[in-house]
PDB file of C-alpha atoms in Angstrom:
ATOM      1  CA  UNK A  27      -5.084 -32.998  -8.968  1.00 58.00           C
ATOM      2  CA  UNK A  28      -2.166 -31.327  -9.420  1.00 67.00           C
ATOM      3  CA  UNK A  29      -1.599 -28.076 -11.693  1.00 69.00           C
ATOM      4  CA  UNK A  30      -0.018 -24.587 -11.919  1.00 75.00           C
ATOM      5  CA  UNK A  31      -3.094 -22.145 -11.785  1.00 71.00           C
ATOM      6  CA  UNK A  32      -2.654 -19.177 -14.514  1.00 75.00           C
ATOM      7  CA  UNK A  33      -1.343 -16.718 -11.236  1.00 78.00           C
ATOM      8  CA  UNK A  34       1.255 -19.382 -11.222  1.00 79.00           C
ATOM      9  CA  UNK A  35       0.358 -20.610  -8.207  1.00 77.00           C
ATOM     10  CA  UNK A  36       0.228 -24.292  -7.761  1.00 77.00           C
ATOM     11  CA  UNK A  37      -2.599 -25.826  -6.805  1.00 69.00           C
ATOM     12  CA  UNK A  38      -3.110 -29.107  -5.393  1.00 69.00           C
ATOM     13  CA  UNK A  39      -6.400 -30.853  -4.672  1.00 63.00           C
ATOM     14  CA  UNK A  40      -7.638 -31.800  -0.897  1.00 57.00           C
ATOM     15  CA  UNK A  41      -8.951 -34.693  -1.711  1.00 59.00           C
ATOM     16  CA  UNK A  42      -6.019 -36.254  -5.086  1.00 59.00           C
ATOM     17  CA  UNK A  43      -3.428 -35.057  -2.133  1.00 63.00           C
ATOM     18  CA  UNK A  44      -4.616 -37.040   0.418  1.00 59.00           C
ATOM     19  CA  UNK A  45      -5.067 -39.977  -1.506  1.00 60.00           C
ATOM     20  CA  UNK A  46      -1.415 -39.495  -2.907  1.00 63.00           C
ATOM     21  CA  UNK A  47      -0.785 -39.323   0.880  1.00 61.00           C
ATOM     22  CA  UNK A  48      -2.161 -42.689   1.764  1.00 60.00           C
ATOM     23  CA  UNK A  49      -0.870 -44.253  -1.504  1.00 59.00           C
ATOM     24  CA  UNK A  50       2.503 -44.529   0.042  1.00 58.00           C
ATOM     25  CA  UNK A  51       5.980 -44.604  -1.380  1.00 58.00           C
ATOM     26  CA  UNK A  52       4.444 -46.866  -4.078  1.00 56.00           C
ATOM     27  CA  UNK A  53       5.009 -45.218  -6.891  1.00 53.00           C
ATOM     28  CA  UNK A  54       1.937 -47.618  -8.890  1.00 53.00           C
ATOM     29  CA  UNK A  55      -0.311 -46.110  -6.373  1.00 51.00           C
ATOM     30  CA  UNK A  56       1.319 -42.815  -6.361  1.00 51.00           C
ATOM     31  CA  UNK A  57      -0.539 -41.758  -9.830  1.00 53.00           C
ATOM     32  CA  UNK A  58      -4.162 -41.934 -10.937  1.00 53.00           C
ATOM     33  CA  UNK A  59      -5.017 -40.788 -14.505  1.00 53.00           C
ATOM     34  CA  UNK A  60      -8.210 -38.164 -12.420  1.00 53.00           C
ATOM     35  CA  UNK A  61      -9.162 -35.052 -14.020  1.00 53.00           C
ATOM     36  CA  UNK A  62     -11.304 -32.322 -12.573  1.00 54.00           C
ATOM     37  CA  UNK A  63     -13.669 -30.231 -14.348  1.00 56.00           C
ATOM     38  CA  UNK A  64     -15.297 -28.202 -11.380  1.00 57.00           C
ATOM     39  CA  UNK A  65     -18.677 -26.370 -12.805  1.00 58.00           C
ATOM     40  CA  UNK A  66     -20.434 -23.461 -11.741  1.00 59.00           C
ATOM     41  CA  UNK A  67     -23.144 -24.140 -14.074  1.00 58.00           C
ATOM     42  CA  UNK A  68     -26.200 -26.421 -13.609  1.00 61.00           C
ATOM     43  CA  UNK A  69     -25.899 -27.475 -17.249  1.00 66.00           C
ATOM     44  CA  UNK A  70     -22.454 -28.458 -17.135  1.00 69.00           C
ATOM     45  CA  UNK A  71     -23.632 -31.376 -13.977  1.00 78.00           C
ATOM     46  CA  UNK A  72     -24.406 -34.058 -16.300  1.00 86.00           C
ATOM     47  CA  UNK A  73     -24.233 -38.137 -16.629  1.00 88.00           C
ATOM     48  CA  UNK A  74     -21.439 -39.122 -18.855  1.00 89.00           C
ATOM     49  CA  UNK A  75     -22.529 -40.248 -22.542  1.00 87.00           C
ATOM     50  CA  UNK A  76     -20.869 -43.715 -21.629  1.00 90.00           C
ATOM     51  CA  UNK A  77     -23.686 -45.886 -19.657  1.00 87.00           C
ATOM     52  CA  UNK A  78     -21.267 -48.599 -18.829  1.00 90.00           C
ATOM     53  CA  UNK A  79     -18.813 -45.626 -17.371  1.00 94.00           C
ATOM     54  CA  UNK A  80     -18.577 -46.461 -13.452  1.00 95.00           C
ATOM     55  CA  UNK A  81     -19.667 -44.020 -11.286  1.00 95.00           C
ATOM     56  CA  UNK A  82     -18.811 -42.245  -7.967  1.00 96.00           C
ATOM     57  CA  UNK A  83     -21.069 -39.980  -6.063  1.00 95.00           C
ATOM     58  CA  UNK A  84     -20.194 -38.238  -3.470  1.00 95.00           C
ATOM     59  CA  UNK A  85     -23.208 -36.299  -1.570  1.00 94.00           C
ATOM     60  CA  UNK A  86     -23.404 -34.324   2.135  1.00 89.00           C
ATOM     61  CA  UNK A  87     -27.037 -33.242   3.371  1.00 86.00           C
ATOM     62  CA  UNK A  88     -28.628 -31.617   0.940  1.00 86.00           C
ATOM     63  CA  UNK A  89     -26.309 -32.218  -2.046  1.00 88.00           C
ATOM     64  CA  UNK A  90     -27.715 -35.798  -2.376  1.00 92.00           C
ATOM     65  CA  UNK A  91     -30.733 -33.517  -4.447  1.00 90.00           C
ATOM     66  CA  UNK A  92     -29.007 -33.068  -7.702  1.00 90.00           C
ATOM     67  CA  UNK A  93     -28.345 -37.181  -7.696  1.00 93.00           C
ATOM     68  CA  UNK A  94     -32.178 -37.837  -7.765  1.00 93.00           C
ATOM     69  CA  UNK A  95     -31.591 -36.812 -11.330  1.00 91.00           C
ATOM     70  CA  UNK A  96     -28.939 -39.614 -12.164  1.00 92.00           C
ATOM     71  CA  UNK A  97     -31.323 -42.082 -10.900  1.00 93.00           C
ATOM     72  CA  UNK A  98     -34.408 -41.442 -12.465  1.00 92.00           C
ATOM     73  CA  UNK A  99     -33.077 -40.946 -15.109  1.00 89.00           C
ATOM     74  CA  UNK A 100     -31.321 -44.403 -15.122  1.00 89.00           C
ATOM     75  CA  UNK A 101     -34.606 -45.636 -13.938  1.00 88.00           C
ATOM     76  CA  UNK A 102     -36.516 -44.271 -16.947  1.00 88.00           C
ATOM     77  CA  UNK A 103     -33.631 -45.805 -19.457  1.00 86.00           C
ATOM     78  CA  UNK A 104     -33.915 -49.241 -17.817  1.00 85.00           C
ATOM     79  CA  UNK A 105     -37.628 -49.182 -17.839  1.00 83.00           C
ATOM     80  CA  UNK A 106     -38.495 -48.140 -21.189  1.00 81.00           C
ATOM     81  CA  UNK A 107     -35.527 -49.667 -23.429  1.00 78.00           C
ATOM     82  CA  UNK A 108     -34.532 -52.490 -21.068  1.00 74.00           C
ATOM     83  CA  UNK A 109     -30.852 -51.485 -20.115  1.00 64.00           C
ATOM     84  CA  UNK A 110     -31.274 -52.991 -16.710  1.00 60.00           C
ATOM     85  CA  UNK A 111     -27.536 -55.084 -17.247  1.00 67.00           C
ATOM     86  CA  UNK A 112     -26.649 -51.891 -19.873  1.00 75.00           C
ATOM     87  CA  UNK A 113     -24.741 -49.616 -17.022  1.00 86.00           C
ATOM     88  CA  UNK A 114     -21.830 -49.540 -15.232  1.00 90.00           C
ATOM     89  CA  UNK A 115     -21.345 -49.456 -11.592  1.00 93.00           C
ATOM     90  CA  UNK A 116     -22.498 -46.773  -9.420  1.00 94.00           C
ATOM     91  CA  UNK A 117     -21.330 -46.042  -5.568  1.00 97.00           C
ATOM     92  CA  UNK A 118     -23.165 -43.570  -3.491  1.00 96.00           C
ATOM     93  CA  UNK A 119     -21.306 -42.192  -0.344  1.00 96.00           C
ATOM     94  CA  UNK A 120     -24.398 -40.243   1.649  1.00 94.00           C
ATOM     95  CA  UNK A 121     -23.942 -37.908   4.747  1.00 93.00           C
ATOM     96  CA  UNK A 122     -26.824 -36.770   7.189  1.00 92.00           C
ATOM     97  CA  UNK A 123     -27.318 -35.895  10.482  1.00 92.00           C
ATOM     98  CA  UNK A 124     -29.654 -38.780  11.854  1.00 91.00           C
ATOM     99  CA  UNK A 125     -31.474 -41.729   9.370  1.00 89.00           C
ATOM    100  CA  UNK A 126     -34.616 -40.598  11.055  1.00 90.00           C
ATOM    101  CA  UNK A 127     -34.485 -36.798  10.455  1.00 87.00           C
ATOM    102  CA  UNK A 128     -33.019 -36.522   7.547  1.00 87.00           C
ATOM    103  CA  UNK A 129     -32.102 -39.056   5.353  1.00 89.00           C
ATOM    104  CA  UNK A 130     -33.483 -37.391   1.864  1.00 89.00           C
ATOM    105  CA  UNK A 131     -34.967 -40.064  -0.695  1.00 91.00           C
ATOM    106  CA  UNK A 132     -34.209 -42.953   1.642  1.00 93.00           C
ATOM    107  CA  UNK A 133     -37.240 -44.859   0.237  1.00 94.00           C
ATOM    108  CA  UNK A 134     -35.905 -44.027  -3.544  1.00 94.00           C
ATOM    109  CA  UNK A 135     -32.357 -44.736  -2.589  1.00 94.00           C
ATOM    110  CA  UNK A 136     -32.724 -48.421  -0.695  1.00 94.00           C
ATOM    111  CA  UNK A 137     -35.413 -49.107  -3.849  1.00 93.00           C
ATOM    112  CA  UNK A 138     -32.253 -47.997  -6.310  1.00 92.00           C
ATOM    113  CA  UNK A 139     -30.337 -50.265  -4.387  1.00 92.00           C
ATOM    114  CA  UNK A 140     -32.218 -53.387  -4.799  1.00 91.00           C
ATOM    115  CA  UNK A 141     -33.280 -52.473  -8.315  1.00 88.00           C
ATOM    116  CA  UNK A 142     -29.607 -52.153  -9.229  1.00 88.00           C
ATOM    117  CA  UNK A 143     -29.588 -48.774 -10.099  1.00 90.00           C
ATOM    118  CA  UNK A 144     -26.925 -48.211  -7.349  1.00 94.00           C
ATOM    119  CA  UNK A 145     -24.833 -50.577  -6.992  1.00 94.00           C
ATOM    120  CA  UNK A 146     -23.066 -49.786  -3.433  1.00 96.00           C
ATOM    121  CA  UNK A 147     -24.503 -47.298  -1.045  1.00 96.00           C
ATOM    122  CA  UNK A 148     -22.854 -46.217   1.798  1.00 96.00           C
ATOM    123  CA  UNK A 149     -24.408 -43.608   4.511  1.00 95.00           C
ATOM    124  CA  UNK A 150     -22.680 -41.448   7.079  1.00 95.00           C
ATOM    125  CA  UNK A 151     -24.814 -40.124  10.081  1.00 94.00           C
ATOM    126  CA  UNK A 152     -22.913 -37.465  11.782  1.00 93.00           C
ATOM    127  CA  UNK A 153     -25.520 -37.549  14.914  1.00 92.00           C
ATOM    128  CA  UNK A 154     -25.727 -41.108  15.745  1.00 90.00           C
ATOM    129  CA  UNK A 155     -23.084 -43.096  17.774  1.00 91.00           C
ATOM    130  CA  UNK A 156     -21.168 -43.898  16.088  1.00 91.00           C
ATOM    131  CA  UNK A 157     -20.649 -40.531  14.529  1.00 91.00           C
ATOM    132  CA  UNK A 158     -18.934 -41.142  10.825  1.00 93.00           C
ATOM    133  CA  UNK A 159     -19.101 -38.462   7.657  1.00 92.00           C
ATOM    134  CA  UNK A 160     -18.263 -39.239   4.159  1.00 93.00           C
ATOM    135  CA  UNK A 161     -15.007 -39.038   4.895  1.00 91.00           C
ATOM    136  CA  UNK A 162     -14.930 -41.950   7.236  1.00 94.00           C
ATOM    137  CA  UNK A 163     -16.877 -44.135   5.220  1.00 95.00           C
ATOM    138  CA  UNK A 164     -14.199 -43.471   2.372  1.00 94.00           C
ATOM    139  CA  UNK A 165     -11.180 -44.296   3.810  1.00 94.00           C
ATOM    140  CA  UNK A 166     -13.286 -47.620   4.817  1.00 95.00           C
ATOM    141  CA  UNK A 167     -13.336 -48.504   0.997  1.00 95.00           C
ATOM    142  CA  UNK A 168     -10.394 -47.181  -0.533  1.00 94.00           C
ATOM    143  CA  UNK A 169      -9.387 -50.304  -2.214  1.00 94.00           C
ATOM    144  CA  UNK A 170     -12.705 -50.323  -3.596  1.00 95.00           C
ATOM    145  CA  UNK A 171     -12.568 -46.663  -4.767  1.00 95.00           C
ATOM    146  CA  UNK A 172      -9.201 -47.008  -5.917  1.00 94.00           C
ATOM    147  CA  UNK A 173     -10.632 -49.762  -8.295  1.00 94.00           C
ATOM    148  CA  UNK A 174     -13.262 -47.668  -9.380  1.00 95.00           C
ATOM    149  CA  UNK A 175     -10.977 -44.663 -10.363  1.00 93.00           C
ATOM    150  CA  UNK A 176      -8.604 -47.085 -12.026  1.00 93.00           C
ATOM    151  CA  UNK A 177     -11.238 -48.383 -14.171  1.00 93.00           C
ATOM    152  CA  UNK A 178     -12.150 -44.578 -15.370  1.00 93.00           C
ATOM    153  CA  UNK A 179     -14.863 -43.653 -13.112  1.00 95.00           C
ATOM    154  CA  UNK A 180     -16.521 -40.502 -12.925  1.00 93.00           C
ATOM    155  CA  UNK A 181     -16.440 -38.458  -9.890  1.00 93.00           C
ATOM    156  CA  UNK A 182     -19.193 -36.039  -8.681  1.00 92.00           C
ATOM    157  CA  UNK A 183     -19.895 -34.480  -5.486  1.00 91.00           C
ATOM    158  CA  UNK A 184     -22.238 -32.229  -4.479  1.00 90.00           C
ATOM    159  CA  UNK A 185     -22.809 -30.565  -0.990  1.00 85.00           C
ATOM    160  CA  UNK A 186     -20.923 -28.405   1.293  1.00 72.00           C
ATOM    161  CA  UNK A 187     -17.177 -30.058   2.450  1.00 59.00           C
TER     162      UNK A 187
END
């Protein structure tokens, strides 16, 4: 993400930077067709229309809660019209402390994962040797989330950076 802000600032994005960063002098890697819409509003933090859109989800403590949405309500769509094959891909990157403290909806999550509601899930514990956050755990699969975002995939993250 890269724009001039109405102050005329310009503003670039931590994360878009970064991955520009890593990208190289490539210049095929060098640009992503990513747009941000950052909400404020609840209302605005909704699935895409497109069920076969792939899907990135980016969650730290806490933020995993607005997620628990997503899935049920995938859940419900696969259950009562029989979509199960009907979606597109879905990664969850998950950051907690420890797996036995405080791993929210780690019952729902692994039973998302082998119903194939979420298709990769990937979990950061910041308080367990060896310490890793989200961030870590990204720059693990970056060729597989750079073929995510060049097939059009979604981005949402929720939680504190």
């Amino acid at each position: 993400v890269r724009e001039r802000l109405p102050s005329g600032q310009l503003f670039e994005g931590h994360c878009s930077a970064w991955m520009q960063h890593c990208a190289g002098p490539e210049p095929a890697l060098r640009h992503l067709p990513i747009s941000a819409s950052p909400t404020k509003h609840s209302t605005d933090f909704c699935l895409p229309e497109d069920l076969k859109r792939p899907l990135l989800l980016l969650a730290t403590g806490t933020g995993i809660a607005p997620f628990r949405s997503f899935w049920t309500h995938r859940q419900y769509v696969s259950k009562q019209r029989g979509y199960a094959n009907a979606f597109g891909p879905w990664t969850l990157f998950y950051g907690c402390r420890h797996p036995d403290c405080d791993f929210l909806f780690r019952d729902e999550l692994e039973a998302c994962q082998a119903q194939g509601i979420i298709h990769d899930l990937h979990i950061a514990y910041s308080q367990q040797e060896p310490r890793k956050y989200v961030w870590h755990l990204l720059e693990e699969q970056g060729a597989h989330i750079y073929r995510l975002l060049t097939e059009g995939a979604g981005v949402y993250l929720c939680g504190s950076p």
